PDB file of C-alpha atoms in Angstrom:
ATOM      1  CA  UNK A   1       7.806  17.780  18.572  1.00  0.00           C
ATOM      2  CA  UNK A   2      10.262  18.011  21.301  1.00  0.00           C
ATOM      3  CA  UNK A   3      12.007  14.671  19.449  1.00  0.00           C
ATOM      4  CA  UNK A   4      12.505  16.701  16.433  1.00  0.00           C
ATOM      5  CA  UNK A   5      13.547  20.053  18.402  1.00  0.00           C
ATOM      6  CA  UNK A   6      16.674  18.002  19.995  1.00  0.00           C
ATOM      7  CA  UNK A   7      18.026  17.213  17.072  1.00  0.00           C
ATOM      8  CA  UNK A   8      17.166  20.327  15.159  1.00  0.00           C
ATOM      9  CA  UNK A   9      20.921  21.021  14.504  1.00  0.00           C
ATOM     10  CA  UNK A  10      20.840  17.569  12.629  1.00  0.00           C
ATOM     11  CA  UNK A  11      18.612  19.390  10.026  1.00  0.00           C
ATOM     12  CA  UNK A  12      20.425  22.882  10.240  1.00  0.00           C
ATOM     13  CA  UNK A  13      23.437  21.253   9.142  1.00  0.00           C
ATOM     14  CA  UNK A  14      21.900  19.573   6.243  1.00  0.00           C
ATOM     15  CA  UNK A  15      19.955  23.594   5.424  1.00  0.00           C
ATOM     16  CA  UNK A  16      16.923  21.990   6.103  1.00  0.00           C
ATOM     17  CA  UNK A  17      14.238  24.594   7.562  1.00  0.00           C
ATOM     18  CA  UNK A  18      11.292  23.000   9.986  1.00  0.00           C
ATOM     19  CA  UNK A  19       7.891  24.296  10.808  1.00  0.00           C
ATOM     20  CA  UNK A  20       5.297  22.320  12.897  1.00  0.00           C
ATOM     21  CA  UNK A  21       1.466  22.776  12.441  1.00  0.00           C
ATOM     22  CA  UNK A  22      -1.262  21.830  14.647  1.00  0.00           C
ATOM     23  CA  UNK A  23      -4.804  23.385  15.482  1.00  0.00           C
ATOM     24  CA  UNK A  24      -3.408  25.092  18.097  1.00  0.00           C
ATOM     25  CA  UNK A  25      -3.188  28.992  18.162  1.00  0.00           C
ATOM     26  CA  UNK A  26      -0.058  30.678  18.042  1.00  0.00           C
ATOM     27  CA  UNK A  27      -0.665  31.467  22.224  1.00  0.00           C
ATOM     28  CA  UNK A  28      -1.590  27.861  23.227  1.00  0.00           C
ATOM     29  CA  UNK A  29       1.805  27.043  21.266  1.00  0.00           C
ATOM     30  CA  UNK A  30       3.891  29.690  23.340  1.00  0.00           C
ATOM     31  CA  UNK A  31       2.753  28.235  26.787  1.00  0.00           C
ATOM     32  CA  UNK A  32       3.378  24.454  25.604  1.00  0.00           C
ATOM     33  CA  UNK A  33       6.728  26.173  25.180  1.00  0.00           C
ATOM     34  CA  UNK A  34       6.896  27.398  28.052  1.00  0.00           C
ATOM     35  CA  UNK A  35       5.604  24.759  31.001  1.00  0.00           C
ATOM     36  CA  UNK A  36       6.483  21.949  28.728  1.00  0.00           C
ATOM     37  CA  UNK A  37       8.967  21.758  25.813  1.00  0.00           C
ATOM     38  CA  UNK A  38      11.493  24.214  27.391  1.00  0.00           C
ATOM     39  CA  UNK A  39      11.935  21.537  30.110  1.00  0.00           C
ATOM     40  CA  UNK A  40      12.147  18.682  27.913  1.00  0.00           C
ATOM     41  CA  UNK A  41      14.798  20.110  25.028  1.00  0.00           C
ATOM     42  CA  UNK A  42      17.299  22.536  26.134  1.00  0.00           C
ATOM     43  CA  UNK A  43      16.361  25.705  24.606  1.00  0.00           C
ATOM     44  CA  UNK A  44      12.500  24.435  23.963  1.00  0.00           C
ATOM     45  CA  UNK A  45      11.344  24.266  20.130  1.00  0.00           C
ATOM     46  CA  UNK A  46      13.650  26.252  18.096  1.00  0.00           C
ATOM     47  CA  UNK A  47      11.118  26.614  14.556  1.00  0.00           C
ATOM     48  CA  UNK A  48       7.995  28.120  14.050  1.00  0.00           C
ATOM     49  CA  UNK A  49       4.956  26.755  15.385  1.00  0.00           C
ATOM     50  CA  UNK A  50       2.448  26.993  12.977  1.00  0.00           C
ATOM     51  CA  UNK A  51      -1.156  27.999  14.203  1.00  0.00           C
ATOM     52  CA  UNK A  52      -3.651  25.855  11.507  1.00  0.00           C
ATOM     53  CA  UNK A  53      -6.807  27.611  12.379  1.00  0.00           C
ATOM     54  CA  UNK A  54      -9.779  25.164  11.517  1.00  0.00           C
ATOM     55  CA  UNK A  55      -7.150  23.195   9.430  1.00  0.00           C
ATOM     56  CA  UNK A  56      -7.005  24.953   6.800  1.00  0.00           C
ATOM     57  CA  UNK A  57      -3.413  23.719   6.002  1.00  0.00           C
ATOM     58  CA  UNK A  58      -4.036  20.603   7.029  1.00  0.00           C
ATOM     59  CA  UNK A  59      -7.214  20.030   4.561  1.00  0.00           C
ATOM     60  CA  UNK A  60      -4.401  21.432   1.857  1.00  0.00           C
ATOM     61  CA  UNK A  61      -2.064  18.529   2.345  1.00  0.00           C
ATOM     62  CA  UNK A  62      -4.862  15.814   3.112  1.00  0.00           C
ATOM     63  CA  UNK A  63      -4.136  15.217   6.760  1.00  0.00           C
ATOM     64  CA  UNK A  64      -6.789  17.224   8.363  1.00  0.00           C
ATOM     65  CA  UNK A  65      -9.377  15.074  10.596  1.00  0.00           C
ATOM     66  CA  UNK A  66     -12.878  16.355  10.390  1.00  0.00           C
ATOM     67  CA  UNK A  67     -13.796  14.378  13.194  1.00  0.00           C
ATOM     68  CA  UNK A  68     -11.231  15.064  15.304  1.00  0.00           C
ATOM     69  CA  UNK A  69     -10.572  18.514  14.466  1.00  0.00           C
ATOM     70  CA  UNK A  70      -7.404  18.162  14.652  1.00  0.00           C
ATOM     71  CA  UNK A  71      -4.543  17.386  11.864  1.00  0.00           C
ATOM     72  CA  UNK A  72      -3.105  14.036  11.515  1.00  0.00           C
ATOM     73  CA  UNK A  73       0.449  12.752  12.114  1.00  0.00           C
ATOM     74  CA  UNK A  74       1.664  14.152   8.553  1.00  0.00           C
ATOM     75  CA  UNK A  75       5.634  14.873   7.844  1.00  0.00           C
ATOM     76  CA  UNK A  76       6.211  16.485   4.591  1.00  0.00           C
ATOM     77  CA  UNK A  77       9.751  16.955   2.860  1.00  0.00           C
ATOM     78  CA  UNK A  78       9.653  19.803   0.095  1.00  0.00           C
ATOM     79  CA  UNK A  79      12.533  20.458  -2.080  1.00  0.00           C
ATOM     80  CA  UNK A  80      14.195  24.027  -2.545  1.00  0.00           C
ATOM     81  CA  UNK A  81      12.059  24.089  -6.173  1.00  0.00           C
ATOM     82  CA  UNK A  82       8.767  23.919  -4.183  1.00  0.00           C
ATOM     83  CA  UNK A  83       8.351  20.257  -4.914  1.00  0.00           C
ATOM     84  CA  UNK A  84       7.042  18.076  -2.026  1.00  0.00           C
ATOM     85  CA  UNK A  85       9.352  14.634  -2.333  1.00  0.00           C
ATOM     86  CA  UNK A  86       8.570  12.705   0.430  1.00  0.00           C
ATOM     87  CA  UNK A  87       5.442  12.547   2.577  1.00  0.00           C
ATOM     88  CA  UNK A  88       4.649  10.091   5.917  1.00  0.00           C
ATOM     89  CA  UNK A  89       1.328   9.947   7.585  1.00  0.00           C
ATOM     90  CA  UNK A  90       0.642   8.671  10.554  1.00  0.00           C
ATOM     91  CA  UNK A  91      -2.385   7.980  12.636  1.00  0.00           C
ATOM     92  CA  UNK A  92      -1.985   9.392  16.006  1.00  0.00           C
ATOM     93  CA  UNK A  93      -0.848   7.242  18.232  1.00  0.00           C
ATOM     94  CA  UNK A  94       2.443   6.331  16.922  1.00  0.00           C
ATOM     95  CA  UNK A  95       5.493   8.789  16.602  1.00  0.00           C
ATOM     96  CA  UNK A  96       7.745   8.920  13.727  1.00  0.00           C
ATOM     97  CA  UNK A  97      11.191   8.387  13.519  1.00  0.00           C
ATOM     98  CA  UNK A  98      13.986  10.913  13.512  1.00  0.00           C
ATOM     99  CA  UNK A  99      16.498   8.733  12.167  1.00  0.00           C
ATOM    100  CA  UNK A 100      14.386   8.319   9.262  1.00  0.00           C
ATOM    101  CA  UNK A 101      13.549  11.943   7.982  1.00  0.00           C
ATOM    102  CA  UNK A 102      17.498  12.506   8.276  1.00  0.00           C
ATOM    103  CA  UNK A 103      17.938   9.559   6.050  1.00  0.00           C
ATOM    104  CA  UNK A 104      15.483  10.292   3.484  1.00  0.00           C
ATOM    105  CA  UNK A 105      16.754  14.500   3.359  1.00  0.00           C
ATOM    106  CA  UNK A 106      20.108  13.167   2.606  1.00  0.00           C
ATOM    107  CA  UNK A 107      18.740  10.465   0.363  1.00  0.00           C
ATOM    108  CA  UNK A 108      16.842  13.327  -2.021  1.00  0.00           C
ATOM    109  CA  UNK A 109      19.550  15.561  -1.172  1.00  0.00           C
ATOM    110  CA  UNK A 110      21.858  12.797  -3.144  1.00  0.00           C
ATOM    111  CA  UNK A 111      19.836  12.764  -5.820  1.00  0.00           C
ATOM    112  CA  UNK A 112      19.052  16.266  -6.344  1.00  0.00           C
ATOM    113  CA  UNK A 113      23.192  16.939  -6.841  1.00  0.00           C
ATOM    114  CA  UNK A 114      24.202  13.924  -8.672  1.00  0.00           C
ATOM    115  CA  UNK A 115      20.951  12.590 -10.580  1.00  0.00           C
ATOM    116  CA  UNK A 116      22.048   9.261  -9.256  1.00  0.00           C
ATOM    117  CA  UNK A 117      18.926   7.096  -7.745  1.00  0.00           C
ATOM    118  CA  UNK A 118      19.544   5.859  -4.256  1.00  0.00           C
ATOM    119  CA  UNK A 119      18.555   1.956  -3.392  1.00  0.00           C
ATOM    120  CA  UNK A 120      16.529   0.810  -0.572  1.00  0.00           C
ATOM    121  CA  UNK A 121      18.143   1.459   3.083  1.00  0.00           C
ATOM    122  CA  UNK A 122      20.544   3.885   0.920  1.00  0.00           C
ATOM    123  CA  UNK A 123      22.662   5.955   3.584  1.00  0.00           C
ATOM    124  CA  UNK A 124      25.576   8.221   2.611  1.00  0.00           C
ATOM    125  CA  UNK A 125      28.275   6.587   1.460  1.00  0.00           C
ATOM    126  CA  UNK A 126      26.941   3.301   0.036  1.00  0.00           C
ATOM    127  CA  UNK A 127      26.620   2.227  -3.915  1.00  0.00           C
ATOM    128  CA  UNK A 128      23.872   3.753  -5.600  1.00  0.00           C
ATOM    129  CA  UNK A 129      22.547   2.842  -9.013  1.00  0.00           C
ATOM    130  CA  UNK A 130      23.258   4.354 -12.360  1.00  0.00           C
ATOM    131  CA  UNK A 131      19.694   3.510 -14.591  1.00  0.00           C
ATOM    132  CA  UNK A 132      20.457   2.711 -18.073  1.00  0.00           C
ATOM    133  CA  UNK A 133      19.668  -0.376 -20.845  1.00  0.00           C
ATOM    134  CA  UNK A 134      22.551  -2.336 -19.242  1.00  0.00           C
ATOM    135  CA  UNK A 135      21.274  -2.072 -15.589  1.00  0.00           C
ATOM    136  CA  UNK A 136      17.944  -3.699 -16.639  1.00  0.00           C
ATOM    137  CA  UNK A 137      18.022  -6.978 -14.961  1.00  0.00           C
ATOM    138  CA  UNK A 138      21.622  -6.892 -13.850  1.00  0.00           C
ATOM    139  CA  UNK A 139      20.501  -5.082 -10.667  1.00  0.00           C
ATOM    140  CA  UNK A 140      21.697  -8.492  -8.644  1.00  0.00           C
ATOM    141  CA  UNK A 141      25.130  -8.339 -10.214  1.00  0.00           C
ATOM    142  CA  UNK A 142      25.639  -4.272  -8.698  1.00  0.00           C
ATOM    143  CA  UNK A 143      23.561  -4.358  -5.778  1.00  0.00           C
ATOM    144  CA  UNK A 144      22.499  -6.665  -3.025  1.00  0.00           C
ATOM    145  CA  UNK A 145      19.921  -6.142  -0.412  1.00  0.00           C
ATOM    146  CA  UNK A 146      22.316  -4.608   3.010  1.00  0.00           C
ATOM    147  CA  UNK A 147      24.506  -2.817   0.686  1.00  0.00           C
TER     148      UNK A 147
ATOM    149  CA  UNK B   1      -7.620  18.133  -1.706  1.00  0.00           C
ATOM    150  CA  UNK B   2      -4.854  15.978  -1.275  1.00  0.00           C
ATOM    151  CA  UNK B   3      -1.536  16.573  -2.224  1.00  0.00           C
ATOM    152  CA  UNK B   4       0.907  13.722  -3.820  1.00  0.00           C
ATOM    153  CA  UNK B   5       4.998  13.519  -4.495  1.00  0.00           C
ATOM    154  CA  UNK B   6       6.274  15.384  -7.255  1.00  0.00           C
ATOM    155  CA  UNK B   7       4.118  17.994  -7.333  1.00  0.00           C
ATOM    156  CA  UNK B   8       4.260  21.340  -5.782  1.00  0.00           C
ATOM    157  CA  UNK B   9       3.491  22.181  -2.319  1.00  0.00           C
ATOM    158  CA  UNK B  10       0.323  24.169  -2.146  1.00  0.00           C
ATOM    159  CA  UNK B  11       1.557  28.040  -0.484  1.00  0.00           C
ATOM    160  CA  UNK B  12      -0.118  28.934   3.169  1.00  0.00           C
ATOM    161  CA  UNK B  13       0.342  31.353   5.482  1.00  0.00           C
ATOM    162  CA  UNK B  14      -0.095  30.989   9.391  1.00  0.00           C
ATOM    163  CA  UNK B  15       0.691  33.123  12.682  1.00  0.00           C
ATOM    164  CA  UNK B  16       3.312  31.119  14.698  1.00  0.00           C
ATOM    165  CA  UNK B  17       5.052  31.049  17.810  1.00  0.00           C
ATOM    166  CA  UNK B  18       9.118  31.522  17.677  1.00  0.00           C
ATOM    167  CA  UNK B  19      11.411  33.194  20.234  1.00  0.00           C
ATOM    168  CA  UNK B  20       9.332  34.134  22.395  1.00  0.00           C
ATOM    169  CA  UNK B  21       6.753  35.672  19.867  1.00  0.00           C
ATOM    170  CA  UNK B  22       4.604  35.673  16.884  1.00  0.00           C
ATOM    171  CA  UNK B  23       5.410  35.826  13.093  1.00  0.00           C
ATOM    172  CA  UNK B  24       3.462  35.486  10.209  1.00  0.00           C
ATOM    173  CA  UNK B  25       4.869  32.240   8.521  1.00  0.00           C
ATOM    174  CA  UNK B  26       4.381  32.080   4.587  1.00  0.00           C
ATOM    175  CA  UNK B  27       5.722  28.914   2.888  1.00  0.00           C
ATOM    176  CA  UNK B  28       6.677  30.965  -0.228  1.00  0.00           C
ATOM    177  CA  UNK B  29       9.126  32.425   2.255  1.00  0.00           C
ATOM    178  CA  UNK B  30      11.110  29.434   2.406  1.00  0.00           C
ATOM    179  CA  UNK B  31      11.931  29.037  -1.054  1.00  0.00           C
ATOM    180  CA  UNK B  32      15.398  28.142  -2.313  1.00  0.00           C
ATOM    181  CA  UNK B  33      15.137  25.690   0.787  1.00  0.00           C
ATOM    182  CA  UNK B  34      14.292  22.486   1.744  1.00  0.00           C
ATOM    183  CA  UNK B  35      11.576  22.477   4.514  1.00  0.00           C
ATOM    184  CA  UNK B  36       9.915  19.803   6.621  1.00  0.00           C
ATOM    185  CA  UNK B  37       6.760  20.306   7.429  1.00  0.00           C
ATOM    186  CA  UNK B  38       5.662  18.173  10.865  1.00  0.00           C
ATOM    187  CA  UNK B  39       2.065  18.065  11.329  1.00  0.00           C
ATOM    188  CA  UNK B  40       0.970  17.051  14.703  1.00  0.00           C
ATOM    189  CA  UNK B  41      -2.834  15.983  16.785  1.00  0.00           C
ATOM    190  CA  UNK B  42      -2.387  18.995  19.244  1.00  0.00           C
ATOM    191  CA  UNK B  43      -0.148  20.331  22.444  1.00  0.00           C
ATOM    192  CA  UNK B  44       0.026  18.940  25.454  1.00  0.00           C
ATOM    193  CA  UNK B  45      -0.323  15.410  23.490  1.00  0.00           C
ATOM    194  CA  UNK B  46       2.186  12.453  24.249  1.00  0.00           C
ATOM    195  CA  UNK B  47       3.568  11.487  21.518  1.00  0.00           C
TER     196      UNK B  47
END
């Protein structure tokens, strides 16, 4: 959480809005806040912290554990139609990457204005692809793997 | 339930913690936006 709060403005500046979910309640949330986040990101957590009573959101979007009662690591990007686009899901004990979300919003962010598909590793800037009968096994002559 | 790319997030609505106090948060709220969504094991976890 706090990895995402510190570079919140990253997402601001692309309009993205966050919200984090766990089991939590809404009062556990506020004293993580408060003895732990606030000292670890300037400012603390700067979105809503989403209570998921019993998991009910997370049993929407597939990621809650039964088990554990407790959601899994589950990062969903949703589009301004309503339209999830991308989704990671982790087990717990690995973090995601930053660097990656960023990536992928400006990625389907691409797309979304210009219809143009973005290849592998695609950051902003580089050659993207224009589908069409004469692409179809040509890709090699327009695009190379590190583009 | 599961959810998959390309179709349409299913709508909640949760109490959460911001500035220093509670909102209700409805995803239907948010729309005309992009949104992230970061699920996470609990508080007070490491990682």
């Amino acid at each position: 959480m706090a990895s995402v709060a510190a570079r919140y403005n990253e997402l601001q500046d692309l309009g993205v809005e966050v919200l984090s979910c766990s089991v939590d309640s809404q009062f556990t949330h506020k004293i993580w806040q408060e003895v732990e986040l606030s000292k670890m990101v300037d400012g603390g957590v700067p979105f809503p912290m989403m209570a998921d009573t019993g998991g009910k959101i997370g049993s929407l979007y597939g990621v809650y554990d039964e088990e554990g009662g407790v959601n899994i690591r589950g990062r969903f990007l949703i589009d301004p139609d309503g339209v999830i686009q991308a989704m990671e899901v982790l087990t717990p004990p690995v973090g995601r990457n930053f660097a990656e979300l960023v990536r992928q919003v400006q990625a389907f962010q691409h797309v979304r204005k210009t219809g143009e598909p973005t290849p592998a590793g695609w950051q902003p800037g580089k050659k993207t692809l224009k589908p069409g009968p004469e692409l179809v096994g040509k890709v090699w002559e327009t695009w190379k793997i590190g583009d | 339930m599961s959810v998959k790319v390309g179709q349409k997030a299913p709508d909640f609505e949760a109490n959460a913690y911001i500035d220093g106090g509670f909102k209700k948060v409805k995803l239907s709220d948010y729309k005309d936006k992009w949104v992230v969504i970061c699920f996470y094991p609990g508080d007070f976890t490491f990682v």
